Amino acid sequence: MFALTNKPDMGARLYSGLIRLASDKERGTDCMKLIQHLAGVLVETYLVFDEPDQAMQASLQQLCREMNCKPVEDALLPRALPPAHLIDHETERGRMAARIFFEEWLDCEFEFHNLMLMLIQNILISWEEDEQPREETLRLLIECTQKAMGFELAAQELCDVVIDRKVAFEGWGLGECIASLSAVAGRRLALSLNSETCMIFRGCELPDNLDHVVYVMTQEAVRLGVPAGTDWRFGLAANDVPVNPPTDLVYGIEPYCKSFFSTIGMHNQYEQSVSCAKAAGRMLAVAAGGEVPEMEPAIAKPLAMAAMTETYKSVCMDPSMMSV
């Protein structure tokens, strides 16, 4: 017979673990990181339910009731939240922490969720002593939670769409699935930029904005079993080779991506790029993960990189590509 979990002890350990995750010796605790880690824990708890999006809405409403306040309704300042790639990175760290504690949790999922809400409530209320109104921090937590859930659901859905529509009905191979999602990630990134920030580059030295999206893809793949290594950029086009984006694959999958983004209300093109990169990383894991992969990682990884970078460059160089 299982013993019930010691809830006060678990709550204290979870709190101290998240604080350590968001802190360093020089700068102390980074409150924005902690908010993102808390959002990641919440998302992980929602994913155990059959309808995670509905679980999220009910949970956030419950948190508002328990805190006896509503989140600030005014439009957020442009830099109030970190960029999408950082939100994905930090919320994934929170999700990983949640999975570690889930392994020790012997009660039902509802109990863990309620423990998390109590912990979050105590943290946000305690911050009011440092002149951080609970209405503002609650809004930031809700925004990060919703974005993290959007990235996760998008990664799941876009992989399912590629497999159900393209593999099953059109005979696409895994290489085409990987390249298509990577290419759309590169394209949505380029479309999110202006003419000054959509930088043309040569060889393997990627501009920062593209490097951030590549990191989302590579880390998702590594988390799910693709070997880490230095061979991601092996075989990228040389400086004197014409740009060669997989335009047919973009035509083939982007309409489905745009339809899904419209359905979930994800209108920011940079967030769309991050979502597609996350889906591409997940598809990479399907093809190149495990002990006996269907595609060799040394082939699959540069394929994804080339599709993303070539499509990004094609949009930066040729404005007509914006209407594809």
XYZ file of N, CA and C in Angstrom, residues 15-214:
600
model
N 9.691 24.360 -3.833
C 9.970 25.793 -3.774
C 11.482 26.064 -3.810
N 12.234 25.358 -2.977
C 13.673 25.598 -2.928
C 14.344 25.195 -4.228
N 13.855 24.124 -4.857
C 14.422 23.705 -6.136
C 14.205 24.731 -7.231
N 13.006 25.310 -7.286
C 12.715 26.317 -8.304
C 13.488 27.611 -8.042
N 13.643 27.966 -6.772
C 14.421 29.155 -6.433
C 15.867 28.974 -6.879
N 16.447 27.804 -6.616
C 17.831 27.553 -7.047
C 17.953 27.610 -8.566
N 16.932 27.107 -9.248
C 16.963 27.083 -10.703
C 16.977 28.493 -11.282
N 16.366 29.443 -10.577
C 16.244 30.816 -11.086
C 17.253 31.772 -10.476
N 18.231 31.250 -9.747
C 19.146 32.119 -9.009
C 20.598 31.838 -9.379
N 21.429 32.858 -9.160
C 22.876 32.661 -9.180
C 23.487 33.510 -8.061
N 24.746 33.240 -7.751
C 25.376 33.867 -6.591
C 25.528 35.373 -6.755
N 25.738 35.837 -7.978
C 26.016 37.257 -8.189
C 24.757 38.107 -8.228
N 23.712 37.611 -8.905
C 22.522 38.437 -9.117
C 21.320 38.028 -8.282
N 21.441 36.958 -7.536
C 20.319 36.512 -6.720
C 19.248 35.841 -7.570
N 18.005 35.956 -7.130
C 16.900 35.301 -7.821
C 16.356 36.187 -8.934
N 16.280 35.642 -10.123
C 15.691 36.331 -11.269
C 14.194 36.028 -11.267
N 13.394 37.023 -10.897
C 11.950 36.806 -10.739
C 11.281 36.399 -12.056
N 11.763 36.967 -13.173
C 11.151 36.623 -14.453
C 11.441 35.176 -14.811
N 12.651 34.707 -14.523
C 12.952 33.293 -14.752
C 12.076 32.404 -13.882
N 11.914 32.795 -12.613
C 11.103 31.994 -11.704
C 9.659 31.917 -12.200
N 9.132 33.037 -12.696
C 7.775 33.033 -13.249
C 7.677 32.041 -14.404
N 8.688 32.036 -15.266
C 8.671 31.107 -16.396
C 8.794 29.657 -15.937
N 9.605 29.409 -14.919
C 9.722 28.047 -14.401
C 8.405 27.587 -13.788
N 7.738 28.486 -13.054
C 6.431 28.151 -12.500
C 5.432 27.851 -13.620
N 5.496 28.651 -14.680
C 4.611 28.400 -15.832
C 4.887 27.023 -16.431
N 6.156 26.658 -16.513
C 6.504 25.347 -17.049
C 5.979 24.216 -16.193
N 6.067 24.366 -14.872
C 5.520 23.348 -13.976
C 4.020 23.213 -14.190
N 3.337 24.350 -14.288
C 1.892 24.304 -14.511
C 1.559 23.580 -15.812
N 2.263 23.914 -16.882
C 1.992 23.268 -18.170
C 2.173 21.757 -18.057
N 3.204 21.328 -17.362
C 3.441 19.887 -17.216
C 2.293 19.222 -16.451
N 1.737 19.919 -15.462
C 0.602 19.336 -14.742
C -0.634 19.257 -15.628
N -0.813 20.238 -16.516
C -1.995 20.218 -17.376
C -1.933 19.086 -18.393
N -0.737 18.729 -18.806
C -0.593 17.737 -19.876
C -0.953 16.327 -19.437
N -1.137 16.105 -18.138
C -1.564 14.773 -17.698
C -3.073 14.587 -17.863
N -3.787 15.675 -18.149
C -5.234 15.595 -18.322
C -5.589 15.415 -19.790
N -6.772 14.876 -20.045
C -7.197 14.580 -21.417
C -7.345 15.847 -22.254
N -7.775 16.933 -21.635
C -7.960 18.212 -22.331
C -7.078 19.265 -21.661
N -5.784 19.286 -21.987
C -4.868 20.185 -21.263
C -5.201 21.660 -21.403
N -5.716 22.071 -22.563
C -6.047 23.487 -22.731
C -7.196 23.895 -21.820
N -8.185 23.007 -21.673
C -9.291 23.301 -20.769
C -8.835 23.254 -19.316
N -7.941 22.315 -19.004
C -7.391 22.243 -17.651
C -6.646 23.530 -17.316
N -5.926 24.079 -18.295
C -5.194 25.323 -18.072
C -6.152 26.467 -17.753
N -7.205 26.622 -18.535
C -8.130 27.722 -18.301
C -8.782 27.621 -16.933
N -9.211 26.413 -16.565
C -9.844 26.227 -15.257
C -8.852 26.497 -14.131
N -7.613 26.065 -14.310
C -6.590 26.253 -13.286
C -6.273 27.727 -13.067
N -6.101 28.462 -14.158
C -5.757 29.883 -14.020
C -6.907 30.670 -13.419
N -8.125 30.278 -13.732
C -9.285 30.926 -13.099
C -9.304 30.630 -11.597
N -8.980 29.391 -11.241
C -8.924 29.021 -9.826
C -7.851 29.820 -9.104
N -6.697 30.009 -9.740
C -5.622 30.777 -9.126
C -6.057 32.214 -8.890
N -6.752 32.800 -9.850
C -7.239 34.177 -9.680
C -8.205 34.275 -8.497
N -9.077 33.292 -8.373
C -10.031 33.301 -7.253
C -9.297 33.183 -5.918
N -8.326 32.278 -5.851
C -7.627 32.067 -4.591
C -6.760 33.264 -4.211
N -6.278 33.992 -5.214
C -5.487 35.186 -4.928
C -6.362 36.420 -4.757
N -7.653 36.257 -4.981
C -8.619 37.343 -4.802
C -8.252 38.575 -5.632
N -7.865 38.336 -6.887
C -7.535 39.451 -7.770
C -7.639 38.989 -9.215
N -7.645 39.948 -10.084
C -7.626 39.674 -11.516
C -6.318 40.192 -12.099
N -5.812 39.545 -13.133
C -4.563 40.051 -13.745
C -4.791 41.404 -14.400
N -3.737 42.190 -14.466
C -3.810 43.488 -15.141
C -4.308 43.283 -16.566
N -5.236 44.121 -16.983
C -5.845 43.951 -18.305
C -5.227 44.835 -19.366
N -4.436 45.819 -18.982
C -3.824 46.714 -19.965
C -2.851 45.947 -20.859
N -2.628 46.488 -22.057
C -1.669 45.868 -22.965
C -0.283 45.873 -22.336
N 0.428 44.775 -22.478
C 1.768 44.684 -21.925
C 2.737 45.555 -22.710
N 3.717 46.114 -22.015
C 4.771 46.844 -22.698
C 5.564 45.892 -23.590
N 6.174 46.393 -24.664
C 6.860 45.513 -25.622
C 7.889 44.579 -24.993
N 8.592 45.031 -23.965
C 9.642 44.216 -23.354
C 9.236 43.642 -22.005
N 7.933 43.592 -21.747
C 7.489 43.049 -20.456
C 7.785 41.563 -20.352
N 7.708 40.860 -21.464
C 7.988 39.432 -21.506
C 9.271 39.170 -22.279
N 9.984 38.103 -21.946
C 11.156 37.724 -22.744
C 10.703 37.292 -24.138
N 11.614 37.249 -25.112
C 11.253 36.751 -26.444
C 10.856 35.277 -26.390
N 10.176 34.843 -27.434
C 9.561 33.512 -27.427
C 10.562 32.393 -27.219
N 11.757 32.508 -27.799
C 12.718 31.412 -27.651
C 13.185 31.265 -26.210
N 13.261 32.375 -25.472
C 13.646 32.281 -24.069
C 12.509 31.725 -23.223
N 11.270 32.111 -23.527
C 10.135 31.548 -22.810
C 10.090 30.037 -23.004
N 10.320 29.580 -24.230
C 10.347 28.134 -24.466
C 11.451 27.477 -23.649
N 12.635 28.078 -23.640
C 13.776 27.490 -22.930
C 13.522 27.411 -21.427
N 13.080 28.514 -20.838
C 12.922 28.535 -19.384
C 11.712 27.721 -18.936
N 10.624 27.751 -19.674
C 9.472 26.928 -19.278
C 9.784 25.446 -19.424
N 10.623 25.089 -20.379
C 11.031 23.685 -20.492
C 11.852 23.268 -19.270
N 12.635 24.173 -18.723
C 13.370 23.861 -17.494
C 12.394 23.630 -16.343
N 11.335 24.428 -16.291
C 10.310 24.217 -15.273
C 9.592 22.896 -15.464
N 9.322 22.532 -16.706
C 8.668 21.258 -16.980
C 9.548 20.093 -16.554
N 10.838 20.224 -16.783
C 11.759 19.160 -16.368
C 11.757 19.008 -14.847
N 11.748 20.137 -14.129
C 11.684 20.080 -12.668
C 10.404 19.398 -12.213
N 9.299 19.707 -12.878
C 8.022 19.080 -12.513
C 8.079 17.573 -12.705
N 8.705 17.123 -13.790
C 8.778 15.679 -14.047
C 9.592 14.968 -12.976
N 10.621 15.634 -12.484
C 11.428 15.035 -11.416
C 10.583 14.828 -10.163
N 9.785 15.831 -9.811
C 8.957 15.699 -8.612
C 7.774 14.766 -8.835
N 7.293 14.692 -10.071
C 6.212 13.759 -10.370
C 6.624 12.322 -10.047
N 7.891 12.009 -10.224
C 8.365 10.653 -9.975
C 8.210 10.258 -8.512
N 8.216 11.243 -7.610
C 8.077 10.962 -6.185
C 6.641 11.128 -5.695
N 5.795 11.697 -6.542
C 4.445 12.042 -6.089
C 3.563 10.799 -6.111
N 2.946 10.479 -4.970
C 2.159 9.255 -4.863
C 0.667 9.529 -4.808
N 0.278 10.790 -4.769
C -1.130 11.142 -4.751
C -1.615 11.392 -6.174
N -2.846 11.820 -6.324
C -3.403 12.045 -7.651
C -2.887 13.356 -8.241
N -3.088 13.492 -9.557
C -2.619 14.683 -10.252
C -3.265 15.953 -9.721
N -4.534 15.864 -9.309
C -5.223 17.047 -8.790
C -4.529 17.574 -7.543
N -4.040 16.660 -6.699
C -3.374 17.090 -5.476
C -2.075 17.820 -5.785
N -1.305 17.311 -6.751
C -0.069 17.993 -7.128
C -0.381 19.369 -7.701
N -1.408 19.431 -8.536
C -1.812 20.710 -9.123
C -2.214 21.704 -8.042
N -2.997 21.249 -7.058
C -3.427 22.145 -5.997
C -2.247 22.592 -5.141
N -1.282 21.702 -4.920
C -0.074 22.085 -4.191
C 0.673 23.175 -4.951
N 0.749 23.045 -6.276
C 1.430 24.057 -7.079
C 0.717 25.399 -7.000
N -0.600 25.391 -7.059
C -1.336 26.652 -6.970
C -1.105 27.325 -5.626
N -1.071 26.542 -4.562
C -0.808 27.112 -3.238
C 0.593 27.704 -3.190
N 1.572 26.999 -3.759
C 2.943 27.494 -3.780
C 3.044 28.793 -4.574
N 2.437 28.821 -5.740
C 2.470 30.026 -6.586
C 1.809 31.195 -5.876
N 0.668 30.918 -5.267
C -0.040 31.975 -4.550
C 0.843 32.597 -3.473
N 1.524 31.767 -2.712
C 2.393 32.279 -1.638
C 3.548 33.097 -2.199
N 4.125 32.643 -3.320
C 5.252 33.364 -3.918
C 4.818 34.737 -4.417
N 3.730 34.778 -5.183
C 3.304 36.054 -5.769
C 2.857 37.042 -4.701
N 2.199 36.543 -3.666
C 1.764 37.447 -2.599
C 2.968 37.971 -1.822
N 3.966 37.107 -1.607
C 5.155 37.554 -0.865
C 5.912 38.632 -1.627
N 5.820 38.614 -2.953
C 6.531 39.618 -3.754
C 5.929 41.008 -3.608
N 4.692 41.094 -3.121
C 4.088 42.411 -2.925
C 4.874 43.238 -1.913
N 5.569 42.577 -0.985
C 6.381 43.304 -0.019
C 7.537 44.033 -0.696
N 7.914 43.560 -1.886
C 8.964 44.218 -2.676
C 8.365 45.100 -3.770
N 7.123 45.503 -3.560
C 6.418 46.418 -4.461
C 6.229 45.837 -5.860
N 5.906 44.557 -5.895
C 5.521 43.908 -7.145
C 4.066 43.469 -7.008
N 3.119 44.303 -7.453
C 1.701 44.003 -7.257
C 1.333 42.630 -7.805
N 0.502 41.923 -7.042
C 0.118 40.574 -7.455
C -0.626 40.568 -8.786
N -1.361 41.653 -9.090
C -2.081 41.709 -10.364
C -1.124 41.680 -11.554
N 0.044 42.312 -11.387
C 1.020 42.359 -12.477
C 1.762 41.036 -12.624
N 2.221 40.476 -11.510
C 2.943 39.208 -11.602
C 2.014 38.077 -12.039
N 0.763 38.146 -11.640
C -0.206 37.146 -12.088
C -0.393 37.220 -13.598
N -0.441 38.436 -14.133
C -0.579 38.597 -15.587
C 0.622 37.998 -16.314
N 1.822 38.242 -15.800
C 3.015 37.698 -16.440
C 3.019 36.177 -16.390
N 2.613 35.617 -15.255
C 2.549 34.158 -15.137
C 1.551 33.576 -16.125
N 0.389 34.191 -16.229
C -0.637 33.692 -17.149
C -0.145 33.767 -18.590
N 0.490 34.877 -18.955
C 0.994 35.022 -20.322
C 2.033 33.951 -20.635
N 2.973 33.726 -19.718
C 4.021 32.721 -19.948
C 3.422 31.321 -20.024
N 2.455 31.048 -19.173
C 1.812 29.725 -19.176
C 1.088 29.484 -20.484
N 0.343 30.466 -20.941
C -0.404 30.311 -22.184
C 0.526 30.172 -23.386
N 1.614 30.917 -23.382
C 2.554 30.805 -24.502
C 3.245 29.439 -24.496
N 3.672 28.989 -23.314
C 4.326 27.683 -23.231
C 3.377 26.571 -23.659
N 2.134 26.670 -23.245
C 1.150 25.667 -23.664
C 0.927 25.752 -25.173
N 0.908 26.967 -25.714
C 0.750 27.121 -27.161
C 1.883 26.476 -27.926
N 3.122 26.650 -27.463
C 4.261 26.027 -28.139
C 4.162 24.505 -28.096
N 3.752 23.976 -26.949
C 3.649 22.515 -26.807
C 2.541 21.954 -27.691
N 1.372 22.566 -27.642
C 0.262 22.066 -28.459
C 0.567 22.212 -29.945
N 1.245 23.307 -30.318
C 1.606 23.496 -31.722
C 2.580 22.423 -32.182
N 3.569 22.108 -31.356
C 4.537 21.072 -31.731
C 3.830 19.739 -31.935
N 2.927 19.403 -31.040
C 2.176 18.149 -31.175
C 1.324 18.160 -32.442
N 0.575 19.231 -32.624
C -0.378 19.291 -33.729
C 0.325 19.313 -35.078
N 1.380 20.095 -35.213
C 2.051 20.202 -36.505
C 2.724 18.889 -36.887
N 3.278 18.174 -35.916
C 3.826 16.845 -36.215
C 2.721 15.895 -36.658
N 1.578 15.954 -35.976
C 0.454 15.090 -36.353
C -0.043 15.417 -37.752
N -0.103 16.714 -38.077
C -0.574 17.113 -39.402
C 0.346 16.581 -40.494
N 1.646 16.733 -40.282
C 2.598 16.260 -41.285
C 2.460 14.757 -41.493
N 2.337 14.013 -40.406
C 2.236 12.556 -40.512
C 0.892 12.139 -41.107
N -0.197 12.728 -40.601
C -1.535 12.310 -41.048
C -1.847 12.750 -42.473
N -1.404 13.962 -42.840
C -1.758 14.488 -44.161
C -0.715 14.155 -45.215
N 0.549 14.310 -44.880
C 1.592 14.214 -45.897
C 2.191 12.816 -46.011
N 2.437 12.180 -44.888
C 2.997 10.831 -44.943
C 1.926 9.833 -45.379
N 0.767 9.912 -44.736
C -0.281 8.922 -44.995
C -0.897 9.054 -46.383
N -1.081 10.299 -46.855
C -1.824 10.488 -48.103
C -0.955 10.877 -49.296
N 0.207 11.432 -49.061
C 1.039 11.884 -50.176
C 2.381 11.181 -50.254
N 2.635 10.275 -49.331
C 3.842 9.473 -49.402
C 5.120 10.184 -49.038
N 5.018 11.263 -48.264
C 6.232 11.937 -47.831
C 7.067 10.998 -46.964
N 8.379 11.151 -47.035
C 9.280 10.458 -46.133
C 9.604 11.327 -44.933
N 10.303 10.755 -43.979
C 10.643 11.511 -42.775
C 11.548 12.698 -43.085
N 12.421 12.551 -44.081
C 13.275 13.662 -44.456
C 12.475 14.861 -44.929
N 11.430 14.611 -45.717
C 10.581 15.712 -46.187
C 9.803 16.330 -45.029
N 9.386 15.518 -44.074
C 8.679 16.050 -42.904
C 9.580 16.993 -42.109
N 10.801 16.543 -41.871
C 11.754 17.369 -41.116
C 12.058 18.660 -41.863
N 12.365 18.538 -43.138
C 12.749 19.711 -43.928
C 11.605 20.708 -44.043
N 10.371 20.229 -44.187
C 9.240 21.142 -44.358
C 9.006 21.983 -43.116
N 8.993 21.346 -41.940
C 8.773 22.096 -40.709
C 9.933 23.046 -40.422
N 11.150 22.594 -40.694
C 12.316 23.467 -40.497
C 12.257 24.658 -41.437
N 11.871 24.413 -42.679
C 11.801 25.482 -43.670
C 10.759 26.526 -43.287
N 9.602 26.069 -42.824
C 8.561 27.019 -42.423
C 9.018 27.813 -41.201
N 9.767 27.185 -40.297
C 10.315 27.920 -39.153
C 11.225 29.045 -39.634
N 12.102 28.746 -40.608
C 12.978 29.773 -41.151
C 12.212 30.872 -41.863
N 11.183 30.501 -42.570
C 10.386 31.482 -43.306
C 9.601 32.391 -42.361
N 8.945 31.800 -41.348
C 8.179 32.631 -40.422
C 9.114 33.572 -39.653
N 10.324 33.110 -39.356
C 11.292 33.985 -38.698
C 11.621 35.177 -39.586
N 11.954 34.923 -40.850
C 12.312 36.015 -41.755
C 11.160 37.001 -41.921
N 9.941 36.482 -41.975
C 8.777 37.354 -42.125
C 8.540 38.213 -40.884
N 9.030 37.758 -39.732
C 8.835 38.523 -38.500
C 9.801 39.697 -38.380
N 10.788 39.756 -39.266
C 11.836 40.762 -39.178
C 11.638 41.863 -40.207
N 12.298 42.986 -39.993
C 12.296 44.038 -41.005
C 13.540 43.915 -41.876
N 13.664 44.782 -42.856
C 14.755 44.675 -43.829
C 16.125 44.835 -43.185
N 16.192 45.513 -42.043
C 17.484 45.729 -41.387
C 17.905 44.541 -40.527
N 16.928 43.847 -39.964
C 17.265 42.732 -39.069
C 17.215 41.381 -39.762
N 16.638 41.312 -40.964
C 16.634 40.066 -41.733
C 17.985 39.966 -42.438
N 18.972 39.464 -41.713
C 20.368 39.554 -42.143
C 20.763 38.413 -43.066
N 21.442 38.768 -44.151
C 22.055 37.769 -45.017
C 23.367 37.328 -44.374
N 23.651 36.062 -44.421
C 24.880 35.561 -43.810
C 25.538 34.553 -44.746
N 26.748 34.218 -44.438
C 27.519 33.277 -45.253
C 28.022 32.128 -44.385
N 28.031 30.949 -44.948
C 28.584 29.799 -44.256
C 27.819 29.445 -42.999
N 28.545 29.078 -41.946
C 27.935 28.564 -40.722
C 27.735 29.617 -39.639
N 28.165 30.851 -39.877
C 28.032 31.894 -38.867
C 26.630 32.501 -38.946
N 25.715 31.966 -38.176
C 24.321 32.400 -38.240
C 24.123 33.712 -37.497
N 23.224 34.574 -37.997
C 22.859 35.766 -37.224
C 22.133 35.346 -35.955
N 22.146 36.227 -34.960
C 21.602 35.870 -33.651
C 20.150 35.427 -33.726
N 19.325 36.157 -34.504
C 17.903 35.819 -34.524
C 17.669 34.406 -35.061
N 18.416 34.009 -36.066
C 18.284 32.659 -36.598
C 18.879 31.630 -35.641
N 19.966 31.998 -35.007
C 20.605 31.077 -34.059
C 19.659 30.738 -32.910
N 18.861 31.703 -32.472
C 17.913 31.461 -31.385
C 16.875 30.412 -31.789
N 16.365 30.529 -33.009
C 15.344 29.582 -33.465
C 15.956 28.205 -33.717
N 17.160 28.181 -34.245
C 17.870 26.906 -34.409
C 18.032 26.218 -33.060
